[in-house]
Amino acid sequence: MQERKTTEHSPTASGAGPDTGREVAVELTGVTKRFGEFVAVEDLSLDIYEGEFFSLLGPSGCGKTTTLRMIAGFDEPTEGNISVAGEQVRGVPPYRRPVNTVFQSYAIFPHLNVFDNVAFGLRRAGVQKDEIRQRVTDACEMVQLAGFEKRRPNMLSGGQQQRVALARALVNRPKVLLLDEPLGALDLKLRKELQLELRTLQHEVGITFVYVTHDQEEALTMSDRIAVMDSGVVRQVADPATLYEFPHDRFVAGFIGQTNMFSGRVEAVEGDRVTLRTSDGEKIEAKGQEAIEANSEAHVAVRPEKIRFGGDGDNVLSVTIEQVVYLGVSTQYIAVRPDGEKIVLYQQNSHDTAGPAEGERVSVAWDAANCLVLGG
Amino acid sequence: MGGKGRGWTLRLVGLLTPITVWLGLFFLVPLLLILAYSFGKSGVYGGITLGFNPGNYLKVFDPLYLEIIIRTFVIAALTTLICFALGYPLAYFITFKGRRWRNALILLVMVPFWTSLLIRAYSWVVILSGNGIANKTLQFLGITDAPVTLIFTSQAVLMGMVYSYLPFMILPLYASLEKFDTRLKEAAKDLGASRWETFWRVTFPLSMPGVIAGSILVFIPSAGEFVIPQLLGGSRTVMTGSLIQSQFGSARDWAFGSALSIMLAALLLAAILFYVRRVGADKLEGV
Ligand SMILES: Nc1ncnc2c1ncn2[C@@H]1O[C@H](COP(=O)(O)OP(=O)(O)O)[C@@H](O)[C@H]1O
Ligand SMILES: [Mg+2]
């Protein structure tokens, strides 16, 4: 519940956040799933809006698949409720839910050719023969499988099988499409290609996508909004920019992108300006996200690209450059503080001036506005 | 195709020679012998003179023998059908509901193999005979007053055959169901198929290799069976197997026995080919 509030109050930088006028396609309220003693999903509440590309992001084993299976109807929540398109779905078998799934394993029917695989759902729904032919042809075209209709699945590559799975689900025009790490088994290049394709496709068909992935880059690239999960709990729900710029807690800050974290004792709080004293006496000015008490322990994070060389800023540290990694567009520097802690920073390679060399002692600086106090 | 072609050929020859010699000696030679005998002429006291006498084959079409051959195929087909009807649900249950008992249950299916078929067939005689256990039980329960005819009927033969060959149906069915990826069931349900549709559209077609293998493994030995019909069918339910056996035994007509054997083999081959065509040979390729 708290996470949801965070979302609504966070600045919606990209404008892709929820508008109040949109219909809720999937609503999870206080959903808990236990397997015996083990809690796979704990008190999960989410509103997923119609037409949204929504991602469940988290490390392997955090309960993403379980959540998807509960929406699809393969598992029932131990506690809590799920509604799809405004209707409670408890007790409704998977074959009666207006939801289709693209499985992690594709689960293509090996005894049917591509056409019959894609037509499977329409035939079960009793759609007329001519319409089936038309819709299957269209669906195959949409996923760039035109001409493959007569092929057997065992004669298709991984990427093509993935497309069959996608067409087979989309052809039924479900209210919600669930995708469980659909690109996980593909090589990097194909994955990048299909990420863009999927995104475009989702825009075209306008169907709500609930997309599961453990790849933060993938989630950031594709999603309107992302729910970051950890050990069965949703840590934060927000659009990609908000997640990156305003991570709510240490887990999110560490999981999404790279970050530099400091911990220390809160010395002073003034509005949203928080002053922190690290264990080695360094003073850090940071921006608070929620009420925090003076004298409590706190963690702050600053993104590598928000740190610059020079002594000009709210926070200035003296460091030794340990490693310089040239990355083309930018250069990555790994610097060591006097206490041995490492700091990562990036500099764009847009200027002619060369950066510091390895072994050089320099000052680095960043602003309090870019240095967030984290929860958890 | 390149430089390693020679080595491959040598290795292939090495691997295939033993089986070729074995099959040649113990399968092909006897088969050719039987083929030659089937055109021969039987001596009065056994023995055979080779020649060309198609009459042996014409004799097969004698209504007396034709009836036996037809009965053989009917009983073999019924045996196969009943084994399928009983075996499929059982194999399905063991595979999908057996959980940790799966291996134990499959072992139980194989338990009958631990004693010889002859002993098991005789035990049916003990059960079904005039004053056997079955009749005693019926009378004790007051269902009948006098012993009823249970043995020496085609039903008794059918029962004995189903009993003997059921494992041959269950094992290949289990083998193919066990390979089934249960995620496909979820995919089917996700696409709107009810349990029933999921079974008929996905599970069953994918178990077809098992169904075909099981049917053939039951049908062929049932059609050639002679111990069970002789013990449980007596003189009233003679099957081709017993007929052939008696030609080589008491009747001493090796030529006719050979012709019957060749006919039976040819008919079986035709039946199997027809069946595989009908059911779809493409389903036999590893799914
Ligand atoms: N049927 C089940 N029985 C017991 N534990 C399960 C079952 N399904 C999932 N789990 C456990 O629940 C946790 C979450 O699983 P899952 O949702 O598959 O994770 P993810 O998809 O995020 O990798 C895992 O620790 C997994 O072992
Ligand atoms: Mg998973």
XYZ file of C-alpha atoms and ligand atoms in Angstrom:
691
model
C 0.000 0.000 0.000
C 2.764 2.356 0.999
C 4.574 1.680 -2.251
C 1.552 2.600 -4.225
C 1.282 5.956 -2.504
C 4.907 6.601 -3.306
C 4.134 6.130 -6.942
C 1.277 8.520 -6.940
C 3.221 11.211 -5.171
C 6.444 10.853 -7.084
C 7.055 13.287 -9.869
C 6.006 11.675 -13.116
C 8.933 12.791 -15.160
C 8.000 10.986 -18.343
C 4.303 11.610 -18.121
C 3.790 7.892 -18.609
C 2.516 7.391 -15.104
C -1.083 6.583 -14.308
C -3.689 9.136 -15.277
C -6.596 9.112 -12.951
C -8.998 8.692 -15.871
C -7.664 5.311 -16.977
C -9.447 2.044 -16.362
C -7.745 -0.541 -14.201
C -7.055 -3.709 -16.190
C -5.617 -5.810 -13.380
C -6.028 -5.105 -9.721
C -4.231 -7.042 -7.011
C -5.307 -6.319 -3.464
C -3.333 -7.691 -0.549
C -2.307 -10.791 -2.497
C -0.259 -13.326 -0.553
C 0.869 -16.710 -1.857
C 2.303 -19.360 0.426
C 3.739 -22.713 -0.552
C 3.511 -24.498 2.775
C 5.507 -22.327 5.174
C 7.292 -20.472 2.387
C 5.907 -17.072 1.446
C 6.463 -16.578 -2.294
C 4.437 -13.357 -2.587
C 3.550 -11.176 0.364
C 0.714 -8.671 0.652
C 1.019 -7.486 -2.921
C -1.197 -4.626 -4.061
C -0.998 -3.278 -7.582
C -3.159 -1.431 -10.063
C -2.223 -2.104 -13.657
C -3.912 0.245 -16.098
C -5.500 -0.530 -19.410
C -3.126 -0.255 -22.359
C -0.125 -0.066 -20.093
C 3.200 -1.847 -20.564
C 3.748 -2.890 -16.983
C 6.817 -4.800 -15.818
C 7.464 -6.944 -12.777
C 11.179 -6.642 -12.183
C 13.242 -8.465 -9.613
C 15.960 -11.030 -9.082
C 15.303 -14.688 -9.796
C 13.085 -16.316 -7.169
C 11.445 -13.086 -5.974
C 7.946 -14.261 -6.931
C 7.402 -12.775 -10.392
C 6.267 -15.990 -12.067
C 4.072 -16.810 -9.097
C 2.357 -13.431 -9.412
C 1.786 -13.968 -13.122
C 0.431 -17.472 -12.540
C -2.075 -16.105 -10.073
C -3.308 -13.576 -12.624
C -3.519 -16.290 -15.298
C -5.343 -18.641 -12.918
C -2.809 -21.466 -12.605
C -2.397 -20.672 -8.922
C -4.884 -19.104 -6.540
C -3.723 -16.537 -3.985
C -3.610 -17.811 -0.420
C -4.969 -14.428 0.661
C -6.175 -11.331 -1.125
C -8.026 -10.705 -4.341
C -7.336 -10.294 -8.021
C -9.629 -8.601 -10.516
C -9.186 -8.605 -14.251
C -11.136 -6.023 -16.250
C -13.166 -5.164 -13.185
C -14.197 -8.745 -12.359
C -13.053 -10.823 -9.415
C -11.333 -13.918 -10.768
C -11.032 -16.111 -7.693
C -12.156 -19.612 -8.667
C -12.363 -18.765 -12.364
C -10.359 -21.404 -14.292
C -7.560 -20.183 -16.596
C -9.546 -21.032 -19.732
C -12.297 -18.602 -18.755
C -10.056 -15.637 -17.926
C -9.689 -12.851 -20.511
C -5.943 -13.271 -20.220
C -3.321 -15.000 -22.332
C 0.213 -15.945 -21.478
C 3.506 -16.076 -23.318
C 5.369 -18.717 -21.335
C 8.998 -18.582 -20.368
C 9.450 -21.965 -22.076
C 7.205 -20.902 -25.026
C 5.225 -24.159 -24.576
C 4.523 -24.421 -28.306
C 2.473 -27.511 -29.184
C 5.020 -29.770 -30.899
C 2.418 -31.804 -32.793
C 0.850 -28.789 -34.500
C 2.277 -26.576 -37.215
C 2.579 -22.824 -36.801
C -0.893 -22.136 -38.193
C -2.606 -24.645 -35.907
C -0.636 -23.421 -32.918
C -1.769 -19.859 -33.517
C -5.335 -20.965 -34.320
C -5.603 -23.072 -31.149
C -7.278 -20.430 -29.000
C -9.663 -19.257 -31.736
C -10.822 -22.816 -32.389
C -11.533 -23.335 -28.712
C -13.588 -20.153 -28.779
C -15.590 -21.465 -31.730
C -14.603 -18.698 -34.140
C -15.730 -19.166 -37.766
C -13.286 -20.865 -40.125
C -12.847 -17.892 -42.464
C -12.274 -15.520 -39.609
C -9.731 -17.914 -38.084
C -7.795 -18.003 -41.352
C -7.832 -14.210 -41.556
C -6.853 -13.575 -37.963
C -4.126 -16.211 -37.904
C -2.659 -14.829 -41.106
C -2.741 -11.314 -39.683
C -1.179 -12.427 -36.415
C 1.616 -14.280 -38.214
C 2.267 -11.203 -40.296
C 2.316 -9.011 -37.223
C 5.112 -11.054 -35.639
C 6.898 -11.429 -38.988
C 6.139 -15.104 -39.403
C 4.222 -14.817 -42.675
C 5.029 -17.808 -44.853
C 5.935 -20.005 -41.896
C 2.372 -21.221 -41.287
C 2.980 -24.786 -42.416
C 6.232 -25.245 -40.505
C 6.559 -27.640 -37.611
C 7.824 -26.057 -34.364
C 10.920 -28.263 -34.297
C 12.007 -26.582 -37.535
C 11.958 -23.091 -36.007
C 14.739 -21.170 -34.300
C 14.399 -19.924 -30.733
C 13.453 -16.447 -31.888
C 10.828 -17.805 -34.274
C 9.338 -20.031 -31.585
C 9.134 -16.975 -29.392
C 7.186 -15.213 -32.141
C 4.809 -18.158 -32.477
C 4.145 -18.022 -28.744
C 3.461 -14.313 -29.049
C 1.145 -14.656 -32.056
C -0.670 -17.571 -30.435
C -1.491 -15.389 -27.438
C -2.161 -12.083 -29.214
C -4.467 -13.552 -31.849
C -7.118 -14.043 -29.149
C -7.133 -10.306 -28.421
C -6.955 -10.805 -24.659
C -7.693 -7.981 -22.238
C -4.313 -8.597 -20.685
C -1.231 -10.310 -22.063
C 1.118 -11.883 -19.539
C 4.719 -12.399 -20.620
C 7.085 -14.410 -18.447
C 10.678 -13.536 -19.367
C 9.810 -14.117 -23.015
C 13.236 -13.080 -24.273
C 15.252 -14.781 -21.557
C 16.435 -17.676 -23.718
C 17.576 -15.565 -26.664
C 21.004 -14.157 -27.413
C 21.708 -10.516 -26.660
C 21.386 -9.109 -30.180
C 18.077 -10.805 -30.889
C 16.854 -9.827 -27.449
C 17.564 -6.141 -28.111
C 15.792 -6.368 -31.447
C 12.743 -8.085 -30.031
C 12.548 -5.656 -27.105
C 11.910 -2.815 -29.515
C 9.579 -4.932 -31.619
C 7.529 -5.935 -28.603
C 7.274 -2.346 -27.468
C 6.089 -1.222 -30.911
C 3.664 -4.113 -31.099
C 2.187 -3.254 -27.745
C 1.601 0.316 -28.911
C -0.100 -0.965 -32.053
C -2.454 -3.451 -30.440
C -3.066 -1.384 -27.313
C -3.393 -4.500 -25.140
C -2.245 -4.317 -21.517
C 1.095 -6.106 -21.173
C 2.285 -7.476 -17.864
C 5.901 -8.265 -18.498
C 8.139 -10.256 -16.179
C 11.897 -9.836 -16.319
C 14.941 -9.952 -14.094
C 16.837 -7.656 -16.487
C 16.616 -4.082 -15.252
C 17.832 -2.653 -18.537
C 15.101 -4.510 -20.392
C 12.463 -3.262 -17.976
C 13.684 0.327 -18.247
C 13.713 0.189 -22.057
C 10.254 -1.229 -22.505
C 7.955 -0.319 -19.676
C 5.506 2.461 -18.916
C 5.728 1.475 -15.272
C 7.757 -1.026 -13.316
C 7.129 -2.798 -10.025
C 10.434 -3.724 -8.417
C 10.094 -6.914 -6.368
C 12.349 -8.476 -3.797
C 11.665 -11.696 -1.883
C 7.953 -11.608 -2.596
C 7.519 -7.937 -1.683
C 7.012 -4.995 -4.018
C 9.586 -2.356 -3.125
C 8.536 0.426 -5.479
C 6.179 1.033 -8.381
C 7.037 3.857 -10.739
C 7.857 4.817 -14.290
C 11.456 4.114 -15.395
C 12.728 7.674 -14.958
C 11.301 7.996 -11.467
C 12.707 4.610 -10.470
C 16.114 5.649 -11.675
C 16.103 9.205 -10.353
C 14.219 8.621 -7.120
C 14.788 5.070 -5.925
C 12.787 4.589 -2.812
C 15.095 2.315 -0.903
C 18.508 0.711 -0.936
C 17.310 -2.376 -2.782
C 15.831 -0.402 -5.660
C 18.806 1.952 -5.862
C 21.168 -1.011 -6.034
C 19.079 -3.077 -8.439
C 18.344 -0.380 -10.998
C 21.465 0.969 -12.611
C 24.752 1.647 -10.852
C 24.920 3.706 -7.706
C 27.268 4.970 -5.015
C 26.003 4.465 -1.492
C 27.127 6.048 1.752
C 25.842 5.441 5.219
C 26.114 7.570 8.311
C 24.350 9.327 11.134
C 21.887 12.125 10.483
C 23.259 15.347 11.942
C 20.646 17.831 10.891
C 17.342 17.940 9.046
C 16.145 21.148 7.471
C 13.125 20.790 5.218
C 14.186 18.125 2.733
C 17.869 18.937 3.249
C 19.546 16.239 5.350
C 23.093 16.455 6.646
C 24.852 13.165 7.230
C 28.149 12.384 8.978
C 29.882 9.216 7.762
C 31.859 6.968 10.101
C 35.163 8.500 8.942
C 33.943 12.003 9.648
C 32.990 13.058 6.137
C 29.973 15.374 5.905
C 27.392 14.651 3.210
C 24.493 16.892 2.197
C 21.547 14.973 0.813
C 17.910 15.276 -0.157
C 15.343 13.544 2.026
C 12.401 11.746 0.411
C 10.355 11.301 3.557
C 10.417 12.406 7.183
C 13.630 11.403 8.922
C 14.799 11.909 12.503
C 18.060 13.544 13.470
C 20.599 11.143 14.995
C 19.200 8.099 13.202
C 21.210 5.875 10.845
C 20.644 6.650 7.187
C 21.830 5.664 3.729
C 22.261 7.986 0.798
C 22.886 7.247 -2.862
C 24.251 9.203 -5.772
C 24.335 8.026 -9.385
C 27.782 7.816 -11.063
C 26.908 10.327 -13.779
C 25.872 12.939 -11.199
C 29.387 13.154 -9.791
C 31.861 15.475 -11.487
C 35.492 16.420 -11.107
C 36.336 19.643 -9.283
C 35.710 21.214 -5.925
C 32.468 22.955 -6.776
C 29.320 21.483 -5.174
C 27.386 20.698 -1.984
C 29.532 17.647 -1.419
C 33.230 17.510 -2.173
C 35.431 14.475 -1.616
C 39.109 14.009 -2.135
C 39.855 10.714 -3.909
C 42.550 8.775 -5.771
C 41.732 7.523 -9.275
C 42.241 3.778 -9.319
C 40.989 2.775 -12.732
C 39.976 4.526 -15.948
C 37.747 2.605 -18.375
C 37.131 4.164 -21.765
C 33.614 3.272 -22.915
C 33.269 5.318 -26.101
C 30.470 7.714 -25.332
C 31.675 8.068 -21.779
C 34.567 7.149 -19.538
C 34.130 5.267 -16.290
C 36.375 6.179 -13.363
C 36.752 4.092 -10.261
C 38.080 6.230 -7.439
C 39.067 5.334 -3.874
C 38.255 7.429 -0.849
C 40.780 7.753 1.978
C 38.866 5.123 3.980
C 39.169 2.611 1.146
C 35.548 2.819 -0.076
C 35.160 3.006 -3.821
C 33.234 5.542 -5.870
C 32.186 5.069 -9.473
C 31.658 8.058 -11.746
C 31.060 8.620 -15.443
C 32.114 11.530 -17.604
C 30.765 12.166 -21.067
C 33.515 12.192 -23.676
C 32.004 15.247 -25.339
C 34.870 17.632 -24.506
C 38.414 17.624 -25.718
C 39.835 18.022 -22.261
C 41.337 14.787 -20.994
C 40.190 13.476 -17.607
C 42.490 12.541 -14.733
C 44.861 9.604 -15.102
C 45.149 6.505 -12.936
C 46.860 7.213 -9.619
C 46.061 10.940 -9.687
C 44.560 12.593 -6.597
C 41.523 14.706 -7.454
C 38.451 16.272 -5.944
C 35.015 15.073 -6.918
C 31.784 16.893 -6.213
C 28.009 16.492 -6.437
C 24.922 18.363 -5.379
C 22.644 17.566 -2.513
C 19.672 17.471 -4.910
C 21.207 14.443 -6.651
C 21.980 12.641 -3.428
C 18.941 10.856 -2.068
C 18.277 9.559 1.405
C 17.060 5.966 1.051
C 14.692 3.924 3.118
C 15.308 0.275 4.068
C 31.914 -37.441 -46.466
C 35.524 -36.298 -46.339
C 38.605 -38.009 -44.912
C 36.807 -39.706 -42.035
C 34.400 -41.491 -44.403
C 36.515 -44.640 -44.465
C 36.845 -44.879 -40.708
C 33.112 -44.453 -40.401
C 32.364 -47.200 -42.872
C 34.664 -49.561 -41.010
C 33.107 -48.733 -37.691
C 29.605 -49.162 -39.119
C 30.511 -52.571 -40.517
C 31.976 -53.517 -37.143
C 28.840 -52.472 -35.316
C 26.370 -54.044 -37.703
C 28.039 -57.356 -38.440
C 27.086 -59.257 -35.251
C 23.406 -58.368 -35.495
C 23.327 -59.101 -39.215
C 24.845 -62.538 -38.694
C 22.500 -63.231 -35.789
C 19.359 -62.170 -37.625
C 20.476 -63.952 -40.769
C 21.057 -67.227 -38.994
C 18.139 -67.261 -36.626
C 15.507 -65.185 -38.398
C 16.034 -65.047 -42.142
C 17.143 -68.666 -42.660
C 14.214 -70.163 -40.683
C 11.806 -67.800 -42.411
C 13.049 -68.842 -45.851
C 12.854 -72.463 -44.724
C 9.220 -72.019 -43.704
C 8.542 -70.266 -47.015
C 10.062 -73.235 -48.871
C 8.123 -75.729 -46.714
C 4.872 -73.891 -47.379
C 5.142 -74.948 -51.018
C 6.294 -78.462 -50.161
C 4.400 -81.684 -49.720
C 4.039 -83.379 -46.345
C 4.821 -87.027 -45.940
C 2.263 -89.242 -44.220
C 4.467 -89.784 -41.191
C 5.927 -86.293 -41.072
C 8.892 -85.005 -43.043
C 8.526 -82.948 -46.155
C 9.289 -83.078 -49.870
C 10.168 -79.709 -51.355
C 8.410 -78.640 -54.531
C 5.826 -76.176 -55.711
C 2.401 -76.960 -54.281
C 0.231 -73.822 -53.979
C -2.483 -76.153 -52.699
C -1.262 -75.574 -49.146
C -2.324 -71.957 -49.482
C -5.669 -72.791 -51.073
C -6.394 -75.014 -48.079
C -6.087 -71.937 -45.865
C -9.230 -70.574 -47.532
C -11.245 -73.624 -46.507
C -14.196 -72.147 -44.511
C -13.186 -74.272 -41.536
C -9.753 -72.627 -41.352
C -10.926 -69.243 -42.562
C -13.252 -69.069 -39.579
C -10.323 -69.734 -37.249
C -8.235 -67.021 -38.888
C -11.054 -64.495 -38.693
C -11.685 -65.405 -35.057
C -7.982 -64.951 -34.384
C -8.025 -61.428 -35.746
C -11.263 -60.545 -33.962
C -9.931 -61.774 -30.616
C -6.563 -60.065 -31.162
C -8.301 -56.793 -32.089
C -10.637 -57.030 -29.089
C -7.693 -57.808 -26.822
C -5.895 -54.731 -28.140
C -8.964 -52.554 -27.726
C -9.679 -53.706 -24.173
C -6.010 -53.403 -23.210
C -6.076 -49.834 -24.550
C -9.313 -48.977 -22.734
C -7.968 -50.341 -19.448
C -4.336 -49.388 -19.941
C -4.630 -45.762 -21.007
C -6.419 -44.488 -17.899
C -4.055 -46.503 -15.729
C -0.918 -45.216 -17.477
C -2.360 -41.690 -17.309
C -3.103 -42.028 -13.623
C 0.323 -43.416 -12.797
C 2.102 -40.720 -14.817
C 0.229 -37.653 -13.662
C -1.197 -38.618 -10.266
C 1.338 -41.197 -9.150
C 3.788 -38.632 -7.742
C 6.368 -40.401 -5.581
C 4.626 -43.742 -6.078
C 5.178 -43.617 -9.827
C 8.131 -45.986 -10.010
C 6.609 -48.396 -7.503
C 3.347 -48.514 -9.478
C 5.130 -49.166 -12.764
C 7.088 -51.934 -11.072
C 3.765 -53.466 -9.965
C 2.606 -53.464 -13.594
C 5.634 -55.601 -14.409
C 5.189 -58.031 -11.516
C 3.321 -60.647 -13.641
C 6.445 -61.054 -15.776
C 8.184 -62.556 -12.775
C 6.410 -65.869 -13.326
C 6.124 -67.729 -16.602
C 3.123 -67.217 -18.836
C 2.385 -70.947 -18.686
C 2.035 -70.913 -14.922
C -0.184 -67.835 -15.055
C -2.373 -69.385 -17.748
C -2.751 -72.563 -15.694
C -3.742 -70.526 -12.676
C -6.626 -69.153 -14.749
C -7.639 -72.729 -15.476
C -7.692 -73.366 -11.734
C -9.804 -70.268 -11.197
C -12.284 -70.774 -14.036
C -12.723 -74.549 -14.215
C -16.005 -76.306 -13.370
C -15.228 -76.687 -9.688
C -12.687 -73.912 -9.529
C -12.491 -70.915 -7.240
C -14.775 -68.705 -9.343
C -17.605 -71.243 -9.420
C -17.187 -72.091 -5.737
C -17.430 -68.411 -4.875
C -20.508 -67.895 -7.043
C -22.225 -70.860 -5.427
C -21.153 -69.835 -1.944
C -22.640 -66.391 -2.488
C -25.796 -68.020 -3.753
C -25.609 -66.340 -7.149
C -25.786 -69.695 -8.938
C -26.843 -73.180 -7.817
C -24.786 -75.312 -10.164
C -21.364 -74.679 -11.734
C -21.560 -72.420 -14.798
C -19.382 -72.698 -17.873
C -16.623 -70.130 -17.463
C -13.733 -71.914 -19.077
C -13.498 -73.011 -22.725
C -15.328 -69.924 -23.984
C -14.040 -67.109 -26.168
C -14.661 -64.762 -23.241
C -12.280 -66.810 -21.133
C -9.671 -66.614 -23.900
C -10.188 -62.871 -24.188
C -9.846 -62.448 -20.448
C -6.650 -64.488 -20.359
C -5.181 -62.543 -23.266
C -6.042 -59.137 -21.814
C -4.576 -60.233 -18.512
C -1.357 -61.399 -20.175
C -0.817 -58.524 -22.560
C -2.015 -55.516 -20.547
C 1.535 -54.654 -19.396
C 2.667 -54.472 -23.024
C 0.113 -51.711 -23.514
C 0.762 -49.859 -20.265
C 4.548 -49.687 -20.490
C 4.882 -47.890 -23.854
C 1.952 -45.629 -22.928
C 3.679 -44.734 -19.698
C 6.943 -44.159 -21.537
C 5.360 -41.639 -23.888
C 3.113 -39.932 -21.310
C 6.041 -39.600 -18.961
C 7.889 -37.501 -21.535
C 4.902 -35.167 -21.795
C 5.681 -31.582 -20.854
C 2.893 -30.622 -18.446
C 3.483 -26.966 -19.273
C 1.727 -27.702 -22.559
C -1.411 -28.450 -20.555
C -1.180 -25.039 -18.971
C -0.651 -23.462 -22.377
C -3.789 -25.199 -23.668
C -5.859 -24.082 -20.696
C -4.487 -20.581 -21.073
C -5.762 -20.596 -24.650
C -9.268 -21.490 -23.582
C -9.254 -25.281 -23.705
C -11.218 -27.057 -20.981
C -9.734 -30.132 -19.289
C -11.485 -32.360 -21.792
C -10.332 -30.361 -24.823
C -6.839 -30.161 -23.384
C -6.759 -33.938 -23.196
C -8.063 -34.565 -26.695
C -6.188 -31.761 -28.430
C -2.854 -31.936 -26.665
C -2.199 -34.799 -24.255
C -3.696 -37.590 -26.331
C -2.167 -36.657 -29.707
C 1.217 -36.329 -28.052
C 0.881 -39.803 -26.522
C 0.164 -41.321 -29.966
C 3.625 -42.916 -30.298
C 2.839 -44.824 -27.092
C -0.636 -45.780 -28.319
C 0.756 -47.109 -31.607
C 3.641 -48.966 -29.979
C 1.351 -50.440 -27.312
C -1.253 -51.569 -29.840
C 1.338 -53.299 -31.998
C 3.010 -54.910 -28.989
C -0.356 -56.340 -27.894
C -1.875 -57.142 -31.275
C 0.979 -59.166 -32.794
C 1.583 -61.625 -29.949
C -2.182 -61.947 -29.326
C -2.731 -62.940 -32.932
C 0.000 -65.570 -32.684
C -0.895 -66.776 -29.189
C -1.493 -70.510 -28.747
C -0.967 -71.311 -25.066
C -3.876 -69.245 -23.740
C -6.448 -70.333 -26.361
C -5.440 -73.938 -25.839
C -5.727 -73.827 -22.040
C -8.732 -71.524 -21.714
C -10.461 -72.009 -25.064
C -10.204 -75.757 -25.422
C -11.415 -77.206 -28.700
C -14.199 -74.663 -29.092
C -12.135 -71.501 -29.370
C -9.248 -72.581 -31.571
C -6.981 -69.785 -32.773
C -4.517 -69.776 -35.638
C -1.564 -70.191 -33.298
C -2.876 -73.459 -31.907
C -3.813 -74.606 -35.391
C -0.261 -74.027 -36.622
C 1.153 -75.714 -33.572
C -0.977 -78.791 -34.123
C 0.076 -78.971 -37.787
C 3.679 -79.220 -36.700
C 2.693 -81.570 -33.873
C -0.048 -84.143 -33.891
C -1.357 -83.471 -37.420
C 2.130 -83.777 -38.930
C 1.310 -81.529 -41.853
C 4.385 -79.285 -41.879
C 3.580 -77.925 -45.332
C 0.136 -76.676 -44.324
C 1.489 -75.408 -41.014
C 4.102 -73.405 -42.899
C 1.536 -71.982 -45.319
C -0.624 -70.954 -42.339
C 2.387 -69.300 -40.707
C 3.255 -67.326 -43.819
C -0.380 -66.259 -44.255
C -0.652 -65.170 -40.640
C 2.573 -63.178 -40.904
C 1.459 -61.538 -44.163
C -1.964 -60.627 -42.767
C -0.403 -59.193 -39.596
C 2.001 -57.121 -41.617
C -0.863 -55.806 -43.762
C -2.951 -55.025 -40.674
C -0.101 -53.147 -38.999
C 0.686 -51.162 -42.131
C -2.975 -50.249 -42.523
C -3.186 -49.217 -38.875
C -0.062 -47.084 -38.922
C -1.237 -45.417 -42.151
C -4.613 -44.675 -40.660
C -3.413 -43.383 -37.329
C -0.692 -41.405 -39.029
C 2.887 -42.521 -39.233
C 3.988 -38.910 -38.848
C 2.937 -39.176 -35.224
C 5.539 -41.879 -34.723
C 8.436 -39.528 -35.265
C 9.892 -38.387 -31.954
C 7.659 -35.593 -30.785
N 4.788 -24.778 -6.619
C 5.717 -24.309 -5.760
N 5.973 -24.938 -4.607
C 6.903 -24.471 -3.740
N 7.626 -23.370 -3.931
C 7.421 -22.683 -5.064
C 6.465 -23.106 -6.042
N 6.476 -22.225 -7.061
C 7.401 -21.305 -6.742
N 7.965 -21.564 -5.560
C 8.992 -20.754 -4.874
O 8.547 -19.426 -4.819
C 9.609 -18.535 -5.064
C 9.251 -17.593 -6.180
O 9.232 -18.308 -7.382
P 8.954 -17.633 -8.779
O 7.680 -16.883 -8.702
O 9.032 -18.694 -9.804
O 10.187 -16.652 -8.912
P 10.651 -15.779 -10.150
O 9.726 -16.017 -11.280
O 10.623 -14.369 -9.640
O 12.046 -16.209 -10.445
C 10.839 -19.365 -5.348
O 11.637 -19.413 -4.209
C 10.289 -20.728 -5.664
O 11.168 -21.723 -5.234
Mg 10.220 -16.932 -13.178
